[in-house]
Coordinates of N, CA and C in Angstrom, one line a residue:
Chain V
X24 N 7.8 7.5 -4.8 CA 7.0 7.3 -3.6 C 7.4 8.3 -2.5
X25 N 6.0 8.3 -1.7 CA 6.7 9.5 -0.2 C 7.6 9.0 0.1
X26 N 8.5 9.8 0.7 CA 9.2 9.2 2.1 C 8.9 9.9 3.3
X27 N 8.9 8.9 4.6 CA 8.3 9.1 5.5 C 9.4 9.1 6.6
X28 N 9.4 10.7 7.6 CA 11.1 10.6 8.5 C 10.4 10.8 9.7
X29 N 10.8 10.1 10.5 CA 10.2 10.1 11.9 C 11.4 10.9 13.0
X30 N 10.8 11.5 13.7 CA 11.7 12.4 14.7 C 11.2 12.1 16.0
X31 N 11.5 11.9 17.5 CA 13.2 11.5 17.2 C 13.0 10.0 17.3
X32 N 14.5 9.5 16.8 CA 14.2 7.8 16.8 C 14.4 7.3 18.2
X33 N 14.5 8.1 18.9 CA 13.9 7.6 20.5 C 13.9 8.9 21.4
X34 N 13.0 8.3 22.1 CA 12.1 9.5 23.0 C 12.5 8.4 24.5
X35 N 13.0 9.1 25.1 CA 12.8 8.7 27.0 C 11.7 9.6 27.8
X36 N 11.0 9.5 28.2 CA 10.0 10.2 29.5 C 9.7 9.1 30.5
X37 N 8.9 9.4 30.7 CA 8.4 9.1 32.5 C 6.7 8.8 32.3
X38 N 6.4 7.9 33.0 CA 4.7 8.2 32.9 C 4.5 9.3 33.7
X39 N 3.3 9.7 32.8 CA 2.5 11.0 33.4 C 2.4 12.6 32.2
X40 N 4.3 11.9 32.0 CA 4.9 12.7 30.7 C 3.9 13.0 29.7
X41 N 4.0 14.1 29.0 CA 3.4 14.5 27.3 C 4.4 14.2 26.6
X42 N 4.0 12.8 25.6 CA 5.1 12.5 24.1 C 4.5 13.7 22.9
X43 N 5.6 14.1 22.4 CA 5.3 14.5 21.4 C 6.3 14.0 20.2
X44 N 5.7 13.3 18.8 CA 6.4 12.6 17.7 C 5.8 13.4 16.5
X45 N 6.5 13.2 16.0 CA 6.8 14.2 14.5 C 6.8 13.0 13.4
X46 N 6.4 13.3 12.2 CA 6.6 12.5 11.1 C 6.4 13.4 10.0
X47 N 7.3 13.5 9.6 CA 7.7 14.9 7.9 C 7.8 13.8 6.7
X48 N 7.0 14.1 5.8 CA 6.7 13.9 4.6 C 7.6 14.8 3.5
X49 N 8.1 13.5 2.6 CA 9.2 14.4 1.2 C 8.0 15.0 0.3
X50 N 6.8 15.0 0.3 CA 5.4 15.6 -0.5 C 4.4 15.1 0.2
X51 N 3.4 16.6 -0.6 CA 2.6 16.9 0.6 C 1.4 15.4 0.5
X52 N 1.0 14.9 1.5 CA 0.2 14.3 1.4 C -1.1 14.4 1.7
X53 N -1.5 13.4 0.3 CA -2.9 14.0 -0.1 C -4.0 13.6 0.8
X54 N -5.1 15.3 1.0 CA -6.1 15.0 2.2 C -5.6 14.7 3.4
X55 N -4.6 14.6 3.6 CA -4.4 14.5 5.1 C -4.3 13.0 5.3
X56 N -4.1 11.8 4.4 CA -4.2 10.4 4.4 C -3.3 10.2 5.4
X57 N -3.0 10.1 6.6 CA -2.0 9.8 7.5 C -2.3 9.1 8.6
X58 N -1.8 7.7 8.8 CA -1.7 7.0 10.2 C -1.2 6.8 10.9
X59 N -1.3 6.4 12.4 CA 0.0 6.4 13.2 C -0.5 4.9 13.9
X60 N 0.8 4.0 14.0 CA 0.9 2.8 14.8 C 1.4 2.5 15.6
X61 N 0.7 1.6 16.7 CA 1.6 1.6 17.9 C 1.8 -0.1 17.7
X62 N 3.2 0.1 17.9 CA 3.6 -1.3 17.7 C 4.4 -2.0 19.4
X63 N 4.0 -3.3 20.1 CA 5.0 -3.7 21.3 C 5.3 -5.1 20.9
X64 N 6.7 -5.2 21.4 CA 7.7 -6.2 21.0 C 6.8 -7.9 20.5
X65 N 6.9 -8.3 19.8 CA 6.5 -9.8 19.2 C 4.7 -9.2 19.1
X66 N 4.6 -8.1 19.0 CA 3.1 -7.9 18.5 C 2.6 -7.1 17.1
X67 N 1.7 -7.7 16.4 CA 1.5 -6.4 15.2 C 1.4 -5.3 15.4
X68 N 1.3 -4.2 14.6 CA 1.1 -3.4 14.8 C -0.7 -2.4 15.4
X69 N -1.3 -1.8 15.7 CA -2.1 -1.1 16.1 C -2.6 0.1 15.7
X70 N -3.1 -0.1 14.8 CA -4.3 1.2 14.6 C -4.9 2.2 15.4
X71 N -3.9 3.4 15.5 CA -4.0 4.4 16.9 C -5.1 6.0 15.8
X72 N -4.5 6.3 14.7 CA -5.0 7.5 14.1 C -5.5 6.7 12.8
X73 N -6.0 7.8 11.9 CA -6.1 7.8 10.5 C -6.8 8.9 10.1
X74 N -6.8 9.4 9.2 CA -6.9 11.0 8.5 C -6.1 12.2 9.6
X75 N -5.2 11.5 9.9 CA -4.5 12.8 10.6 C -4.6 12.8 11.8
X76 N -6.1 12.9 12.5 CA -6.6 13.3 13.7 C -7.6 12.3 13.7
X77 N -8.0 11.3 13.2 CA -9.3 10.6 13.6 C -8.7 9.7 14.9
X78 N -9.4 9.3 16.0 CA -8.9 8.0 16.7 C -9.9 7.2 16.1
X79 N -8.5 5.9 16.1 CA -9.2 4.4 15.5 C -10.3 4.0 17.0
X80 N -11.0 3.1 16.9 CA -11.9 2.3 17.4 C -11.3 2.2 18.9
X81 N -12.1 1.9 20.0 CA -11.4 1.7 21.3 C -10.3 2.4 22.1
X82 N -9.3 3.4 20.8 CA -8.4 3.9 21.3 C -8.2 5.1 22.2
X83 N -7.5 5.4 23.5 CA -8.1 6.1 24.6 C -7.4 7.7 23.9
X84 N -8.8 9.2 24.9 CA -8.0 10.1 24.2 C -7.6 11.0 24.6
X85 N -6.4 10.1 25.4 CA -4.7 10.9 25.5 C -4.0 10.4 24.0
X86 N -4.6 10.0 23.2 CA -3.8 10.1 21.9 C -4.5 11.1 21.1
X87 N -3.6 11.9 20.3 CA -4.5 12.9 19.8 C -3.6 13.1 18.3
X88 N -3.6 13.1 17.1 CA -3.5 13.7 15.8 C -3.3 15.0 14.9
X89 N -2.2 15.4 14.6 CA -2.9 16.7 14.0 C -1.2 16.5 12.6
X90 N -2.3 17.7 12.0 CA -1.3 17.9 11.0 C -1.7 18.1 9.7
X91 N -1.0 18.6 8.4 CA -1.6 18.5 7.2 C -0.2 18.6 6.0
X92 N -0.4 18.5 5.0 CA 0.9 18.7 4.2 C 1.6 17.9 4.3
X93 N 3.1 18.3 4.6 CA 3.8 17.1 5.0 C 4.0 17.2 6.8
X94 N 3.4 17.8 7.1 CA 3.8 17.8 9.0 C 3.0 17.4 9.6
X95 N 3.3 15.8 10.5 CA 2.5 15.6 11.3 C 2.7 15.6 12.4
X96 N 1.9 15.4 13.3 CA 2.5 14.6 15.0 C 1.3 14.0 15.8
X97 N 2.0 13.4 16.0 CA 1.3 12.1 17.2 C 1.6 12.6 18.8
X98 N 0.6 13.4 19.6 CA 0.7 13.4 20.9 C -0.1 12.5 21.5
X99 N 0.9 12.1 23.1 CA 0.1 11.4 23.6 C 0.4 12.1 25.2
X100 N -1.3 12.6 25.8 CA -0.9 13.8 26.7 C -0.5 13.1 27.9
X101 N -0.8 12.0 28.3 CA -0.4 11.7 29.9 C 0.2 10.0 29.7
X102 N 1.5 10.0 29.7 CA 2.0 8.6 29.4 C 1.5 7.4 30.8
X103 N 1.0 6.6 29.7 CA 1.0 5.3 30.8 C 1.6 4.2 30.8
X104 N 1.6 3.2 32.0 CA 3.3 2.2 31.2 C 2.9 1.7 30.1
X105 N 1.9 1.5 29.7 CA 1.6 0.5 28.4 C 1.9 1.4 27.1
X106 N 2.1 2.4 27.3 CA 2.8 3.1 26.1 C 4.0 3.7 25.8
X107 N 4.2 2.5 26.3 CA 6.1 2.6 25.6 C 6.0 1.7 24.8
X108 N 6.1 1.9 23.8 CA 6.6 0.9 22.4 C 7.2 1.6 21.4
X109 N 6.7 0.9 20.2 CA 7.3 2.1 18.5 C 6.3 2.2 18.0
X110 N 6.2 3.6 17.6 CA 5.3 4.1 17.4 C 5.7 4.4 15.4
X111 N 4.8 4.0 14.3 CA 4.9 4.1 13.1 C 3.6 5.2 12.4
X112 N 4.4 6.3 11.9 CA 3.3 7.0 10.4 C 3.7 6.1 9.4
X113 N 2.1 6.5 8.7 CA 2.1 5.8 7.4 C 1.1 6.6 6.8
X114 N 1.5 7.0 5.5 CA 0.9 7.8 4.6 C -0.2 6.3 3.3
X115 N -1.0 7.3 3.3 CA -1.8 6.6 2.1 C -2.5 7.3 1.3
X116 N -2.0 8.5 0.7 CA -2.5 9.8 0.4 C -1.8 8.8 -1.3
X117 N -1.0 8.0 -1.4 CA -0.7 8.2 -2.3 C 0.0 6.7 -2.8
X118 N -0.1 6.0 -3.9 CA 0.6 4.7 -3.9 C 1.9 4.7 -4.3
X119 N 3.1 3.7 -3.7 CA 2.3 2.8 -2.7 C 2.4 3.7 -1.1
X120 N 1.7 3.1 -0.3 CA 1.2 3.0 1.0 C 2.9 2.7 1.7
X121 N 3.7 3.7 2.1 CA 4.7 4.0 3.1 C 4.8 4.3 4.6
X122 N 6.1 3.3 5.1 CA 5.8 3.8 6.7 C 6.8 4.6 6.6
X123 N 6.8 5.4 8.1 CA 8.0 6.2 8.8 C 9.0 4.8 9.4
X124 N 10.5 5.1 9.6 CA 11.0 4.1 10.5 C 10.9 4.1 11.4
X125 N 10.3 5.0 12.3 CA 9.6 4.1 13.5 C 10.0 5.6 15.0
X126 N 9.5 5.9 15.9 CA 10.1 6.4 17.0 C 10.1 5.4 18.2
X127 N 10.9 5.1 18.9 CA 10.8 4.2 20.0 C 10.8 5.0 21.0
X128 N 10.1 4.9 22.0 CA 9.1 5.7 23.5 C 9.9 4.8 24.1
X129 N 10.4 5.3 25.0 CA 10.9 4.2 25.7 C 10.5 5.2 27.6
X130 N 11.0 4.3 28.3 CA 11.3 4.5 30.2 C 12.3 5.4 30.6
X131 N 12.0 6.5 30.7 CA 13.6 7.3 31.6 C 13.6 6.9 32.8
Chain K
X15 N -16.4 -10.4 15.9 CA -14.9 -10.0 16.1 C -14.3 -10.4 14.7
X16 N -13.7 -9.7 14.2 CA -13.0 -10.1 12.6 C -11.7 -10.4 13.7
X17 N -11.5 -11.3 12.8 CA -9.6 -11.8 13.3 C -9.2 -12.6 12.1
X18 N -7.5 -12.3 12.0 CA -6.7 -13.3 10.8 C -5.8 -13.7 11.3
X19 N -5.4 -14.9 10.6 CA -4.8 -15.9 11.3 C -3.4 -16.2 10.2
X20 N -2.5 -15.8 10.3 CA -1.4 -16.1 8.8 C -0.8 -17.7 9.0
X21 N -0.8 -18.1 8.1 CA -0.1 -19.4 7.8 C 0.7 -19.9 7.1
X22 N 1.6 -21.1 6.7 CA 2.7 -20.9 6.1 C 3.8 -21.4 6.1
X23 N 5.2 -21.7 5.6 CA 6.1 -22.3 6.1 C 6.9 -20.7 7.0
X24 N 8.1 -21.7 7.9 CA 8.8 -20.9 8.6 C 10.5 -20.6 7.8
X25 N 10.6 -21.8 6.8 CA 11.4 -21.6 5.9 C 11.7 -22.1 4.4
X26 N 12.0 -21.2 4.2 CA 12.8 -21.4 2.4 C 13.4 -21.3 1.8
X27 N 13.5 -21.9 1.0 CA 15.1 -22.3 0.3 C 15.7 -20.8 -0.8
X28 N 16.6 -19.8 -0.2 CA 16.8 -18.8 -1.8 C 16.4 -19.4 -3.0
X29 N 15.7 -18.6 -4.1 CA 15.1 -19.2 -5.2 C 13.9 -19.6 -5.3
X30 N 13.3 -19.9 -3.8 CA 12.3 -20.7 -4.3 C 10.8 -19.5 -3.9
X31 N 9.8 -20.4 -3.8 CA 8.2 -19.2 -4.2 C 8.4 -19.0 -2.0
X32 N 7.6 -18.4 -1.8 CA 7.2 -18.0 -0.3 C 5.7 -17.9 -0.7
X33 N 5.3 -18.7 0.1 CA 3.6 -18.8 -0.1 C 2.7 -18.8 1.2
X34 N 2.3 -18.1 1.4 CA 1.2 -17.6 2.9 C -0.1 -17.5 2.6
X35 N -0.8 -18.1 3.3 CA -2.5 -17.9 3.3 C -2.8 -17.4 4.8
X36 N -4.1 -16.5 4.7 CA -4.5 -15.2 5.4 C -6.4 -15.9 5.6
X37 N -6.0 -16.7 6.9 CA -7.9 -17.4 7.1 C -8.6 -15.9 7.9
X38 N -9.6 -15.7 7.4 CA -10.4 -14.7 7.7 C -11.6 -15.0 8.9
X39 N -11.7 -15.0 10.0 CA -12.7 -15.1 10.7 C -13.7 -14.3 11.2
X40 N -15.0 -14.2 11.5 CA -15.9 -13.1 11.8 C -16.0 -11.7 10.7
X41 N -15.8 -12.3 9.7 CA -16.3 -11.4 8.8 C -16.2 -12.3 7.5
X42 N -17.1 -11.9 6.3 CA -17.0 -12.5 4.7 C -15.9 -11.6 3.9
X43 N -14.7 -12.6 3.9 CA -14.6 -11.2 2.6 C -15.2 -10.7 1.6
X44 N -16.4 -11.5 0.9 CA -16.9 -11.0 -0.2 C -18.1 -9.6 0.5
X45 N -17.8 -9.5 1.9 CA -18.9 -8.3 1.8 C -18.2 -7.1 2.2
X46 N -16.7 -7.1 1.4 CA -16.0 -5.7 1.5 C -15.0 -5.6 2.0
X47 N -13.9 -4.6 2.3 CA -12.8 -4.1 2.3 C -11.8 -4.7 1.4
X48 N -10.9 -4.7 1.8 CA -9.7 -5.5 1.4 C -9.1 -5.7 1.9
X49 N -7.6 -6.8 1.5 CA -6.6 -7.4 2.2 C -5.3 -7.3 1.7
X50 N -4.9 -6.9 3.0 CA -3.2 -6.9 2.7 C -2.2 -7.2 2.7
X51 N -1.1 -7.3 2.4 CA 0.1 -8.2 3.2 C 1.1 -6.9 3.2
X52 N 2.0 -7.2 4.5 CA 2.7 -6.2 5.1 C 3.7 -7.0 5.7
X53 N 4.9 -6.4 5.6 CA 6.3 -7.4 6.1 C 7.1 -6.5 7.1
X54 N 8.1 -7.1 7.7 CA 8.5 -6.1 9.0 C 9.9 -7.2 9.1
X55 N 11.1 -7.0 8.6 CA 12.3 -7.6 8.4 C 12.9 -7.1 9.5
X56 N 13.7 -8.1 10.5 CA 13.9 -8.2 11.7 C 15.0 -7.2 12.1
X57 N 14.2 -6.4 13.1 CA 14.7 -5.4 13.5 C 14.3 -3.9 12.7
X58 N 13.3 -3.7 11.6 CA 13.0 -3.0 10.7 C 11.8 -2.7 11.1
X59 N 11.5 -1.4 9.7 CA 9.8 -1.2 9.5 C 8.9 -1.9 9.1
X60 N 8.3 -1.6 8.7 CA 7.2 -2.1 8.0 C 7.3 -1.7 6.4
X61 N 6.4 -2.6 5.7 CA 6.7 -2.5 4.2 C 5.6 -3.2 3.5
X62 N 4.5 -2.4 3.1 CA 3.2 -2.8 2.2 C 3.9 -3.9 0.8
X63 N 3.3 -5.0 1.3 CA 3.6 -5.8 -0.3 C 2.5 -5.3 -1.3
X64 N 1.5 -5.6 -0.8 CA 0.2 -5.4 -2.1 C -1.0 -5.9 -1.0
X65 N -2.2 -5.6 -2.0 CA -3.8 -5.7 -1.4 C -4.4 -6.6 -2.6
X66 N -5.6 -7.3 -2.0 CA -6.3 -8.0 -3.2 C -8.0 -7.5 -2.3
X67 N -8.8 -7.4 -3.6 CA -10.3 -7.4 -3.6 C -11.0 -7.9 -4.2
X68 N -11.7 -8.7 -3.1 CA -12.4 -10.1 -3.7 C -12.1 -11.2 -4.7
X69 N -12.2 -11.3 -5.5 CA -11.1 -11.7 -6.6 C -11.4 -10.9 -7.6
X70 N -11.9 -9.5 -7.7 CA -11.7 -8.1 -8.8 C -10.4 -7.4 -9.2
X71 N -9.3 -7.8 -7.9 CA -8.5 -6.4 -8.4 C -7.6 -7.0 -7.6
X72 N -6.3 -6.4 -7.9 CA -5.0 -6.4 -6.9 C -4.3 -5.4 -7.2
X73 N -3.1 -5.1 -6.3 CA -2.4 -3.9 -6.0 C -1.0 -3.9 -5.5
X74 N 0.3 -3.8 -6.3 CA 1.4 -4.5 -5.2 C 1.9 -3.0 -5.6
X75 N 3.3 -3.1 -4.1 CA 4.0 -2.3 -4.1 C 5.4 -2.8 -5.6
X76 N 6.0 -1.0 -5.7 CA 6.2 -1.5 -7.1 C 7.8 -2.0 -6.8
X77 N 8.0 -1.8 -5.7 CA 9.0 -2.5 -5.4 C 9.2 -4.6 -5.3
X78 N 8.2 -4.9 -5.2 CA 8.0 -6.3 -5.2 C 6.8 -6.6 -6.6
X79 N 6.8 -5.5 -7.6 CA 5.8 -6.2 -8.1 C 5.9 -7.6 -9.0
X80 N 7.3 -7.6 -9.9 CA 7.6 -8.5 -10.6 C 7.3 -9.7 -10.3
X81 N 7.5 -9.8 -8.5 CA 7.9 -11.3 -7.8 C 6.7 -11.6 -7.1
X82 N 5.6 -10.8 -7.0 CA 4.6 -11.1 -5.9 C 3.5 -10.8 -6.9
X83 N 2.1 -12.0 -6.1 CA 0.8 -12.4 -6.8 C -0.1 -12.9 -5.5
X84 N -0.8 -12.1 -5.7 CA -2.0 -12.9 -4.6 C -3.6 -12.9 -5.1
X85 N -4.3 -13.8 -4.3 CA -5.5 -14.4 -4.7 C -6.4 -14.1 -3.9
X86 N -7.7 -14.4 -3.5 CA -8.5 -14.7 -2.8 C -9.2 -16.1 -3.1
X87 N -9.7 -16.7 -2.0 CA -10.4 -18.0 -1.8 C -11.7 -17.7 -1.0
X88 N -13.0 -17.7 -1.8 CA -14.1 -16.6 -1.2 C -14.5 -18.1 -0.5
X89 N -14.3 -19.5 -1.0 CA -15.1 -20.9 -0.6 C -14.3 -20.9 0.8
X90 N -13.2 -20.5 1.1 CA -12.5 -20.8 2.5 C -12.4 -19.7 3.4
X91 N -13.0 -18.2 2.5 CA -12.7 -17.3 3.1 C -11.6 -16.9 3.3
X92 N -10.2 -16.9 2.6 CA -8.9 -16.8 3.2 C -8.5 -16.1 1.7
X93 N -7.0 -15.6 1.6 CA -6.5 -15.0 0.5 C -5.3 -15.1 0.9
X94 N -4.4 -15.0 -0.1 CA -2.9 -15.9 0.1 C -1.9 -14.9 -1.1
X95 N -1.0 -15.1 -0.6 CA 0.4 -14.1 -1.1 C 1.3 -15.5 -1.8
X96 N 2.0 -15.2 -2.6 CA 3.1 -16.1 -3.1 C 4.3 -14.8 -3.6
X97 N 5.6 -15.0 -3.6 CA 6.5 -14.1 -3.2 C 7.3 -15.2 -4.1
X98 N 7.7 -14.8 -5.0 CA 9.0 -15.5 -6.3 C 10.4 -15.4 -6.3
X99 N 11.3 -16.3 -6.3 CA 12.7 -16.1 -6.2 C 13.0 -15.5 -5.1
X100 N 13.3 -16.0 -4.2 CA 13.2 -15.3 -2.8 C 14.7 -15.2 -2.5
X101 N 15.0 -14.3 -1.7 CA 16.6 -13.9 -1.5 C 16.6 -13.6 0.4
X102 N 17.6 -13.8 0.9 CA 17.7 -13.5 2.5 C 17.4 -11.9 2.5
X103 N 16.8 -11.6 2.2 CA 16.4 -10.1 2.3 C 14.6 -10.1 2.3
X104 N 14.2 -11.4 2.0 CA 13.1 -11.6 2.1 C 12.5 -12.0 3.2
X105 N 13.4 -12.3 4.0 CA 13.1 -13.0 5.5 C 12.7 -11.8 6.4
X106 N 11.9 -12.2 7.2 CA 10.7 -11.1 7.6 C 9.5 -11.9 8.3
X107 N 9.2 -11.0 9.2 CA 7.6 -11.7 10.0 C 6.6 -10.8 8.8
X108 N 5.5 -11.6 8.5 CA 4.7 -11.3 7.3 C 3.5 -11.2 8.4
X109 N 2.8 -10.1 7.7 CA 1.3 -9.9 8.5 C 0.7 -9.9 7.5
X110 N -0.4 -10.6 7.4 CA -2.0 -9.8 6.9 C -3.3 -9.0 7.3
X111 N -3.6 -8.1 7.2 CA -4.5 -6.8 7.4 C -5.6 -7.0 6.7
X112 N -6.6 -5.9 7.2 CA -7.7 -5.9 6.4 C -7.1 -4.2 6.6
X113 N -8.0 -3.9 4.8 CA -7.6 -2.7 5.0 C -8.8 -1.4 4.1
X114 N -9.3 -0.3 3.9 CA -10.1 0.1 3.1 C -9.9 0.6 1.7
X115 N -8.8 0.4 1.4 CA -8.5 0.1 -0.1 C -6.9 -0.2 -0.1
X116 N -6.7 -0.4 -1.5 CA -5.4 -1.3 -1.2 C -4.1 -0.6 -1.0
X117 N -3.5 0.4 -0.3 CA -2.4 1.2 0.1 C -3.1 1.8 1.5
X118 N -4.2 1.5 1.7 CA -4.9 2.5 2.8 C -4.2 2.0 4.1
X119 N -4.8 2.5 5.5 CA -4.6 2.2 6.7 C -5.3 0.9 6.9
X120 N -4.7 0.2 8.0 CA -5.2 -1.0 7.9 C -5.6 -1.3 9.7
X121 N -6.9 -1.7 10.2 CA -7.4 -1.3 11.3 C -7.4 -2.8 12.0
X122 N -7.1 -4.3 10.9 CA -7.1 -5.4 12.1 C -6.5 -6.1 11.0
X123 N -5.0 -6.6 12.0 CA -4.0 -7.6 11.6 C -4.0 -8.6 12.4
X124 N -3.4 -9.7 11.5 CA -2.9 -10.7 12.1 C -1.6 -10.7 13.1
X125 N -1.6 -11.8 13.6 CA -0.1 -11.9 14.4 C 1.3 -11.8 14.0
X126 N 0.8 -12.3 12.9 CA 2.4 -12.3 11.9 C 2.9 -13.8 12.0
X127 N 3.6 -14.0 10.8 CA 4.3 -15.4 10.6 C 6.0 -15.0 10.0
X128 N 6.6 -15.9 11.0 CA 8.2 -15.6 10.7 C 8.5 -16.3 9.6
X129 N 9.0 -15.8 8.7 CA 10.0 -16.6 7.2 C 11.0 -16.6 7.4
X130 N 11.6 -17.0 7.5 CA 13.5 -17.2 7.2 C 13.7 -17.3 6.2
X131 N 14.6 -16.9 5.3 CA 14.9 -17.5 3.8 C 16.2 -18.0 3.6
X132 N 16.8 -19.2 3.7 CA 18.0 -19.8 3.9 C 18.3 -21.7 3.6
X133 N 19.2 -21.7 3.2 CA 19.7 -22.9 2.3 C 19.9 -23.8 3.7

C-alpha cells in the first residue's frame, strides 16, 4: 500500500499568514488521485480538495491544490481563525485508500 | 441535503462482533455512489475499513479484511459494518461516508460514533 508522510506535523502562523503543507507519497500516485481534509476537534473530517487541485463544493478559494507523482501540497493563502485544525492527504490512486498522519495548523 | 447518521453500541466486550448501521437521509442509496466506513483511534488518523455498493459489491481494506463484512438495507436505506473478534486496538470513533467508489474520496460523513472495546 502507499504510504502517506505529512510535513510538518505542526505548523504555528498567525491569521492573515500563507500555510503551506506537504504530503510525499512512497509511489507515484495514480492520476493525481489525491485529497486533502480539514478536520476540528470532536468533528469529521471535511472534504477541502480532490484530484490534486479540484476544490470540493462550498469550499472558499484561499485553499488551493497542486501537485502530481508523489508531491503534493495544500496551500492556504490568507489564514482565518477557523482554519486552524488538522489538516489530512489521502491518496486513492490506488487500493486500499490511505491517509497522511495529519499536519496540525495551529495559533502563534 | 444528504446526511448520515452512525449508530450503534458505545461498548464491547474483546472477542466479541462490533456492529454499526449507517441511516442515509436525503439521498437513495440505490441511485448511486457508495458507502464507507472510516475509523479514527483516539488521538490518531484516519483508517478506510471498506465500501459497499448497493448490495453488488464490497471492498475492505486488506488490513481488516478477515474480520470485517458489511451490507446494505436498500428497504431502510441504511448499510451497516460488523467488525469480528474485536481487540482494544479496535476502539475508535467510526464514521460513515459516502464516497465515489470504494477507496475513493469521500465528500459527506457522518459525525462519528465512539466504540470502546473493553471487558
Amino acid at each position: 500500500e502507499i504510504v502517506l508522510t505529512q510535513s510538518p506535523g505542526t505548523l504555528s502562523l498567525s491569521p492573515g499568514d500563507r500555510a503551506t503543507l506537504s504530503c510525499w507519497a512512497s509511489q507515484t500516485v495514480r492520476s493525481g488521485y489525491l485529497a486533502w481534509y480539514q478536520q476540528k476537534p470532536g468533528q469529521a473530517p471535511r472534504l477541502l480538495i480532490y484530484g490534486a487541485s479540484k476544490r470540493a463544493t462550498d469550499i472558499p478559494d484561499r485553499f488551493s491544490g497542486s501537485g502530481s507523482g508523489t508531491d503534493f501540497t495544500l496551500t492556504i493563502s490568507r489564514l482565518q481563525p477557523e482554519d486552524f485544525a488538522v489538516y489530512y492527504c489521502q491518496q486513492y490512486g490506488s487500493s486500499p485508500g490511505t491517509f497522511g498522519q495529519g499536519t496540525r495548523l495551529e495559533i502563534k | 441535503q444528504v446526511q448520515l447518521q452512525e449508530s450503534g453500541p458505545g461498548l464491547v466486550r474483546p472477542s466479541e462482533t462490533l456492529s454499526l448501521t449507517c441511516n442515509v437521509s436525503g439521498y437513495s442509496i440505490n441511485d448511486g455512489y457508495y458507502w464507507a466506513w472510516i475509523r479514527q483511534p483516539p488521538g490518531m488518523g484516519l483508517e478506510w475499513i471498506g465500501s459497499v455498493y448497493q448490495s453488488r459489491g464490497t471492498q475492505y481494506n486488506p488490513s481488516l479484511k478477515s474480520r470485517v463484512t458489511m451490507s446494505v438495507d436498500t428497504s431502510k436505506n441504511q448499510f451497516s459494518m460488523s467488525l469480528y473478534s474485536v481487540t482494544a486496538a479496535d476502539s475508535a470513533v467510526y464514521y460513515c461516508a459516502r464516497t465515489f467508489y470504494y477507496y475513493y474520496h469521500m465528500d459527506v460523513w457522518g459525525k462519528g460514533t465512539t466504540v470502546s472495546v473493553s471487558s
